[in-house]
Coordinates of C-alpha atoms in Angstrom, one line a residue:
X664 CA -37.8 109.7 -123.3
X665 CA -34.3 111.1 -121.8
X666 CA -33.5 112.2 -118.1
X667 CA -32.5 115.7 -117.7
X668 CA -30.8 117.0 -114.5
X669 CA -29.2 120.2 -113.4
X670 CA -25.7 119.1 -115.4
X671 CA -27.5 119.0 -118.8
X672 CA -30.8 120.7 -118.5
X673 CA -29.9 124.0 -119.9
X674 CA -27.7 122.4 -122.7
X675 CA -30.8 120.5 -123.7
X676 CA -33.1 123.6 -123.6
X677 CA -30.1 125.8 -125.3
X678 CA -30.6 123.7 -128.6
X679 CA -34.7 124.9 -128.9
X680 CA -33.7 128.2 -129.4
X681 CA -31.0 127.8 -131.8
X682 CA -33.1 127.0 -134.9
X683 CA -35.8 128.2 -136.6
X684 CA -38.5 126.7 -135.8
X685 CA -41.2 127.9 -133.5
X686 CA -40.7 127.3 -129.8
X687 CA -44.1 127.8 -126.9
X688 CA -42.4 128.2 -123.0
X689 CA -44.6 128.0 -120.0
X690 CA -42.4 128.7 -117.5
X691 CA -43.7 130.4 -114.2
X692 CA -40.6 132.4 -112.9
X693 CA -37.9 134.4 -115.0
X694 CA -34.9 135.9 -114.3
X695 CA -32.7 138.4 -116.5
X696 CA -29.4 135.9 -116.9
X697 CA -31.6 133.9 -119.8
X698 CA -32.0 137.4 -122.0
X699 CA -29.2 135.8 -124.1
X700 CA -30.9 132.8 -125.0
X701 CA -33.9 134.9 -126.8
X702 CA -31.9 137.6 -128.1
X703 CA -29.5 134.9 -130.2
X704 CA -32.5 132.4 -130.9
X705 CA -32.7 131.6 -134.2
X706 CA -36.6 131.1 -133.6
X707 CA -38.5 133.5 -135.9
X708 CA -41.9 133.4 -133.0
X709 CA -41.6 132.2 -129.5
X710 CA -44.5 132.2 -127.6
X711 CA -43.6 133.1 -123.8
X712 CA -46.2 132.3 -121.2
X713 CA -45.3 133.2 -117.3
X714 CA -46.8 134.0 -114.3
X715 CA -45.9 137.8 -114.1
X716 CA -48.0 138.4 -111.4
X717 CA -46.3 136.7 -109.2
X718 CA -43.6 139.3 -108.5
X719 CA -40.6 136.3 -109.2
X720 CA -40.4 137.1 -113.3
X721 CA -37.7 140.2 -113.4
X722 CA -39.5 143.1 -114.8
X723 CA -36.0 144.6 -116.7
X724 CA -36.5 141.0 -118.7
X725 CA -39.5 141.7 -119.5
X726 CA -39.0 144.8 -120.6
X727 CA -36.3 143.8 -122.9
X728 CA -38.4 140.6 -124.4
X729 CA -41.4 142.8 -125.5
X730 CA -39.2 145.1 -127.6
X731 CA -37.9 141.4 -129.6
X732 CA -40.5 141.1 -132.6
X733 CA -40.1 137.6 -132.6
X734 CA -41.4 137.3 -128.5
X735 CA -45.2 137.2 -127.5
X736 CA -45.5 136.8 -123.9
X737 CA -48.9 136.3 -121.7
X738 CA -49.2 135.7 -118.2
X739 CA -51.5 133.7 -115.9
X740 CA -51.3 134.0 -112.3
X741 CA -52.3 130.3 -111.6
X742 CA -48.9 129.1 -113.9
X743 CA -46.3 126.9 -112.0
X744 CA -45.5 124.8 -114.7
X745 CA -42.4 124.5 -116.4
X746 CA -42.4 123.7 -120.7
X747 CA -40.6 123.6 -123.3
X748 CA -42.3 123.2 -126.5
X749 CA -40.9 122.7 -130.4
X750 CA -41.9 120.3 -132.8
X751 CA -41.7 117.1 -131.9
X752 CA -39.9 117.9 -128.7
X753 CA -41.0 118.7 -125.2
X754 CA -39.1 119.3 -122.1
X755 CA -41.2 119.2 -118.9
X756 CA -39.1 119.8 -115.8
X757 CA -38.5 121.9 -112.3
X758 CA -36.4 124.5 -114.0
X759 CA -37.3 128.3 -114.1
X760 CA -35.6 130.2 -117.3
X761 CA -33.6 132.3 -114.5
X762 CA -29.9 131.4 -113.1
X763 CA -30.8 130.0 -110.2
X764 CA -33.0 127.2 -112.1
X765 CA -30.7 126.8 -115.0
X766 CA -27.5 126.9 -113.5
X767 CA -26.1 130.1 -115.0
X768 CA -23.1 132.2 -114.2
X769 CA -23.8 135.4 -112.0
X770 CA -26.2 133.8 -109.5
X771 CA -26.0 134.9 -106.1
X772 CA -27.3 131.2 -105.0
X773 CA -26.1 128.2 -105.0
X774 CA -28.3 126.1 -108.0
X775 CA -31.5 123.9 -107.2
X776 CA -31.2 119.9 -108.0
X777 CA -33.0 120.0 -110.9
X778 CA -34.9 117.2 -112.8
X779 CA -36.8 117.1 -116.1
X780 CA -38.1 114.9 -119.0
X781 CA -37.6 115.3 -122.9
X782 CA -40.0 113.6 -124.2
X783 CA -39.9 113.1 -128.4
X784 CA -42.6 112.7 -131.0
X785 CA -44.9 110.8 -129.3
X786 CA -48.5 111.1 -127.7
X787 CA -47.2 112.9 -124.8
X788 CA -46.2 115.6 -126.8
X789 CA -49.7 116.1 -128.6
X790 CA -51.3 116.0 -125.5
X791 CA -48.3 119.1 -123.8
X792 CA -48.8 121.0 -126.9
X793 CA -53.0 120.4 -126.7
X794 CA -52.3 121.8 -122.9
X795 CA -49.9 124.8 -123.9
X796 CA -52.5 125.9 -126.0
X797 CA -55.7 125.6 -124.0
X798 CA -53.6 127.9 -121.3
X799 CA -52.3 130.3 -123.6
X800 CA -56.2 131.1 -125.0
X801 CA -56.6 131.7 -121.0
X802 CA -54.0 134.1 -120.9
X803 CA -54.0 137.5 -121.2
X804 CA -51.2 139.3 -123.1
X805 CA -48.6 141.4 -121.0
X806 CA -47.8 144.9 -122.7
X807 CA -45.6 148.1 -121.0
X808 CA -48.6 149.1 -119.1
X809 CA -47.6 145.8 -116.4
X810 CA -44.7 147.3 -116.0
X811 CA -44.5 150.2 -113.7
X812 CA -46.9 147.7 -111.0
X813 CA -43.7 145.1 -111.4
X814 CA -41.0 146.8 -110.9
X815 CA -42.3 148.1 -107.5
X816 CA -43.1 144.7 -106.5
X817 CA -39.5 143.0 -107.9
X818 CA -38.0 145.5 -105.8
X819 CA -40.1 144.3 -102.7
X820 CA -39.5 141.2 -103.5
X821 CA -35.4 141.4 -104.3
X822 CA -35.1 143.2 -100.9
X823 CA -36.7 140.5 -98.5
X824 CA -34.8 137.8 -100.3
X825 CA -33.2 135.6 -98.3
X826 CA -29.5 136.0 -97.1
X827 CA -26.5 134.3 -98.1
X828 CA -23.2 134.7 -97.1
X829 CA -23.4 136.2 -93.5
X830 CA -19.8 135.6 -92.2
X831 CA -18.8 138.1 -94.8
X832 CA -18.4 141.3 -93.5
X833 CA -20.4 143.9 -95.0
X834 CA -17.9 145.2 -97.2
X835 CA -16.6 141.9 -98.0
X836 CA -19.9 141.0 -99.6
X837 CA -20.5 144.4 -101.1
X838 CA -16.9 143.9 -103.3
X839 CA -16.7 140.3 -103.8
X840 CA -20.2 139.2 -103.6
X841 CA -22.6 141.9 -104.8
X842 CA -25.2 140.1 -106.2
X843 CA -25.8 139.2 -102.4
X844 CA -26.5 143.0 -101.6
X845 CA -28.0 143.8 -104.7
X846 CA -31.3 145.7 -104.3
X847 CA -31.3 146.1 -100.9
X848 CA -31.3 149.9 -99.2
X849 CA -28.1 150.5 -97.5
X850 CA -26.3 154.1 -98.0
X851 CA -22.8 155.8 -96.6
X852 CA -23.8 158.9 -95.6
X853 CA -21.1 161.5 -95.3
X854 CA -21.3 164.8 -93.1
X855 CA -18.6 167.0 -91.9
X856 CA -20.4 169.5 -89.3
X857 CA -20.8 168.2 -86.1
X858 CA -24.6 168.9 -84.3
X859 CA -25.9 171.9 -83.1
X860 CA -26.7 172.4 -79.5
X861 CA -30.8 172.8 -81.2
X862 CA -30.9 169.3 -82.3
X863 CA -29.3 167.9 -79.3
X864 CA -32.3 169.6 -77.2
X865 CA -34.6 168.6 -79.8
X866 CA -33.6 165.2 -80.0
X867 CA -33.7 165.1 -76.4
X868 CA -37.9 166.1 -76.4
X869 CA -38.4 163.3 -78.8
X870 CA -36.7 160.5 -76.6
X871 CA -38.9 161.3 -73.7
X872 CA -42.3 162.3 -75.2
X873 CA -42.4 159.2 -77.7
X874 CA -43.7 156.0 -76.7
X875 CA -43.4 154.6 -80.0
X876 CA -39.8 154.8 -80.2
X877 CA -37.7 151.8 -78.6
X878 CA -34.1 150.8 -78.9
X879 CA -31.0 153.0 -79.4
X880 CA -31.5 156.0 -81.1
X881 CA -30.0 158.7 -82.8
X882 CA -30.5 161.1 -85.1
X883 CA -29.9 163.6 -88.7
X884 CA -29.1 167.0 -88.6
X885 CA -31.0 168.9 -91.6
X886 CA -31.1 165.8 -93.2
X887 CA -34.9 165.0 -94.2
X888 CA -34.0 163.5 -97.8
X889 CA -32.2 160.9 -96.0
X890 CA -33.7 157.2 -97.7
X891 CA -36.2 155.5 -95.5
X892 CA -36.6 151.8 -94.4
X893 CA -32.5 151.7 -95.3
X894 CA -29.1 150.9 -93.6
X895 CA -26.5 153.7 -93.2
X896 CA -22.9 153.6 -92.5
X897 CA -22.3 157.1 -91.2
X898 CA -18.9 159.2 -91.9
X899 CA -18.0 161.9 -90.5
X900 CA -15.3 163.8 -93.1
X901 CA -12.6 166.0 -90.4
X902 CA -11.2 169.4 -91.5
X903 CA -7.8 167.9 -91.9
X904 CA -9.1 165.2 -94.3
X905 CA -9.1 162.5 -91.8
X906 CA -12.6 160.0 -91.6
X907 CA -14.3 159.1 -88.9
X908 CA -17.2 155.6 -88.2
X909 CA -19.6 157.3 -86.8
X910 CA -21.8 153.7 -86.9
X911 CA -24.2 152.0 -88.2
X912 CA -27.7 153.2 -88.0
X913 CA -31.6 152.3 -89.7
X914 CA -33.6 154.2 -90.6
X915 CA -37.1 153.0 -90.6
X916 CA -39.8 153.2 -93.0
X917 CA -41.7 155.8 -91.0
X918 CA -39.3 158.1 -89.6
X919 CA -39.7 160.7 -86.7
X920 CA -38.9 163.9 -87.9
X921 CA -39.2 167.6 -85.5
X922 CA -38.2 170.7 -86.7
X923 CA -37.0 173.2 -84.1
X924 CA -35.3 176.7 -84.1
X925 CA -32.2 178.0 -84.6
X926 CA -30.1 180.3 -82.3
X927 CA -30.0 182.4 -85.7
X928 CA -34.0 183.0 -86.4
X929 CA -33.9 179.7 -89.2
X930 CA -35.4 176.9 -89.1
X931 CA -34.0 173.4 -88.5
X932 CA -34.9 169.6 -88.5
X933 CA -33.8 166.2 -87.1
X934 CA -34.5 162.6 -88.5
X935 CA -34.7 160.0 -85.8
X936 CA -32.9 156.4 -86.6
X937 CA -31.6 154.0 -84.8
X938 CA -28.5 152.6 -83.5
X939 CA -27.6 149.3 -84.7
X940 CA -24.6 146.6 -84.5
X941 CA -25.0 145.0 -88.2
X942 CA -26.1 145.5 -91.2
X943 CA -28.7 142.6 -91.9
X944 CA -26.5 140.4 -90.0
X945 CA -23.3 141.6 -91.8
X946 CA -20.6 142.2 -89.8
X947 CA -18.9 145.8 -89.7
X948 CA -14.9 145.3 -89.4
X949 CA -11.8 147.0 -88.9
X950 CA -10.7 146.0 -92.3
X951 CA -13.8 147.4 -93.4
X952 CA -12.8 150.9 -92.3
X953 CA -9.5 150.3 -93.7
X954 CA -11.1 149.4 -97.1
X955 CA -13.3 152.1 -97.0
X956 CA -10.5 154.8 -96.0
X957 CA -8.4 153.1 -98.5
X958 CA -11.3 153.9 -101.4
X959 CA -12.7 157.5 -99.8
X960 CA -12.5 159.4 -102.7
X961 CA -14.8 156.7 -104.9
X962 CA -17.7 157.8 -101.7
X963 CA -16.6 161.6 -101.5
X964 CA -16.7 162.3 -105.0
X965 CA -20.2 161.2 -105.5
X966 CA -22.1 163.3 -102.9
X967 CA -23.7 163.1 -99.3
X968 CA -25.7 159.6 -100.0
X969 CA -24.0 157.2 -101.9
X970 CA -25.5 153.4 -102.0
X971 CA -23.1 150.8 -101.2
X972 CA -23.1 149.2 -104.4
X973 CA -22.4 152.6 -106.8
X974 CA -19.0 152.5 -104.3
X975 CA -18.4 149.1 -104.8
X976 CA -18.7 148.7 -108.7
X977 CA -17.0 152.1 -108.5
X978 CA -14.1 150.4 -106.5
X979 CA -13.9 147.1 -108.7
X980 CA -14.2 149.3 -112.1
X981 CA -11.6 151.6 -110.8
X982 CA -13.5 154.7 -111.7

């Protein structure tokens, strides 16, 4: 029996999947760093048994794994175990197969103390093996068809992760730490006209006949595809080329909208948001203007609603 903790856990797990002999994984939770590790195994059948259900196994790893021949996963809803199976070996432990559990490069959080066991041909590994088994007859087999139900909950899920990193500014994080804003709805959204005299007046009817709107408000001009439930930073592009920060507004998940008409016969429309001071606690700075002025063309050159993170790997590629 040999100790494992987070210094050598993934060193020992590594070494399963680089030879050929069959390896069985229970492992509840699984994030996309590990892809490697089953795309260069050596293993000619791996048998992959996770708790897909419970929205914390990334779908777009999934996705790859059941296109590898030599991958059959099933999931059970009830799995939080955590096992590594081959031969004579077994590795019981805390650690998920994502980056966070194992360590990896890339992960936006700082890595769990992790602790597991290897255990080696002895009775305890008959009586894993005897209990990987029994839960894998239980299980039922996840094809494409899981999918589509996945990725809408992994988005869920990635946008009300917890927040790291909160004395960045907002663009601080979105360049130099962007696995922190990853999957989460915030937009520039660039405009040049200034509002019509209509939408003031309109805007004006919906401040005093709604009682379900509270807080600082403002609003969109002809602007209904505007996301939902998402942060903006509004600019404002001048005539002369010059930008203006307009602010920071949210846009909630059930937006007021009112058309109105035009002093020209057409019709218009406004999309109520509100006002707000920072962007899920990230700060909004004067270097971040400067930044952003410094990078304009890498929004402009992309169109009206560009997410922050397009702009920022934009930025960092130098595209």
């Amino acid at each position: 029996m040999e100790l494992l903790t987070s210094e050598n856990y993934f060193s020992e797990l590594s070494k399963l999947f680089d030879n050929s002999l069959e390896l069985d994984l229970a492992v509840a939770f699984l994030g996309y760093d590990v892809l490697s590790l089953f795309e260069s195994s050596s293993c000619q059948n791996i048998r992959l048994l996770c708790n897909f259900q419970s929205g914390a196994c990334n779908p777009y790893l999934v996705e790859k794994l059941l296109k590898l021949s030599k991958v059959q996963m099933k999931t059970n809803a009830r799995l939080h175990a955590k096992v590594a199976l081959q031969g004579t070996t077994a590795i019981v432990g805390s650690a998920n197969l994502s980056a966070n559990g194992l360590s990896l490069e890339g992960s936006e959080q700082t890595a769990w103390k992790e602790l597991g066991v290897k255990f080696s041909n002895n009775e305890t590994v008959t009586n894993i093996r005897a209990w990987f088994m029994e839960q894998w007859k239980e299980s039922t087999t996840i094809t494409s068809d899981d999918l589509p139900m996945q990725f809408e909950n992994w988005k869920k899920r990635r946008k009300n992760r917890p927040l790291l990193h909160r004395k960045l500014s907002i663009i601080d994080a979105a360049l130099y730490h962007q696995d922190v804003i990853s999957d989460r709805d915030i937009y520039f959204a660039v405009y040049r006209e200034f509002s019509s005299q209509e939408a003031d007046i309109a805007f004006e009817q919906v401040s005093e006949e709604s009682n379900d709107v509270s807080g600082t408000l403002n609003y969109f001009e002809d602007w209904l595809d505007l996301p939902d439930d998402a942060y903006l930073v509004s600019l404002r592009l001048g005539a002369r080329g010059g930008v203006y920060f307009e602010g920071l507004q949210y846009m909630p998940s059930k937006p007021i909208t009112k058309t109105f008409t035009k002093s020209d016969g057409s019709e218009g429309s406004i999309k109520i948001c509100s006002t707000v001071n920072n962007i899920l606690g990230f700060r909004f700075t004067n270097s971040d203007k400067k930044l952003i002025k410094q990078y304009l063309s890498h929004i402009t050159n992309k169109g009206p609603i560009v997410p922050l993170t397009d702009w920022a790997e934009s930025v960092n590629k130098g595209t």
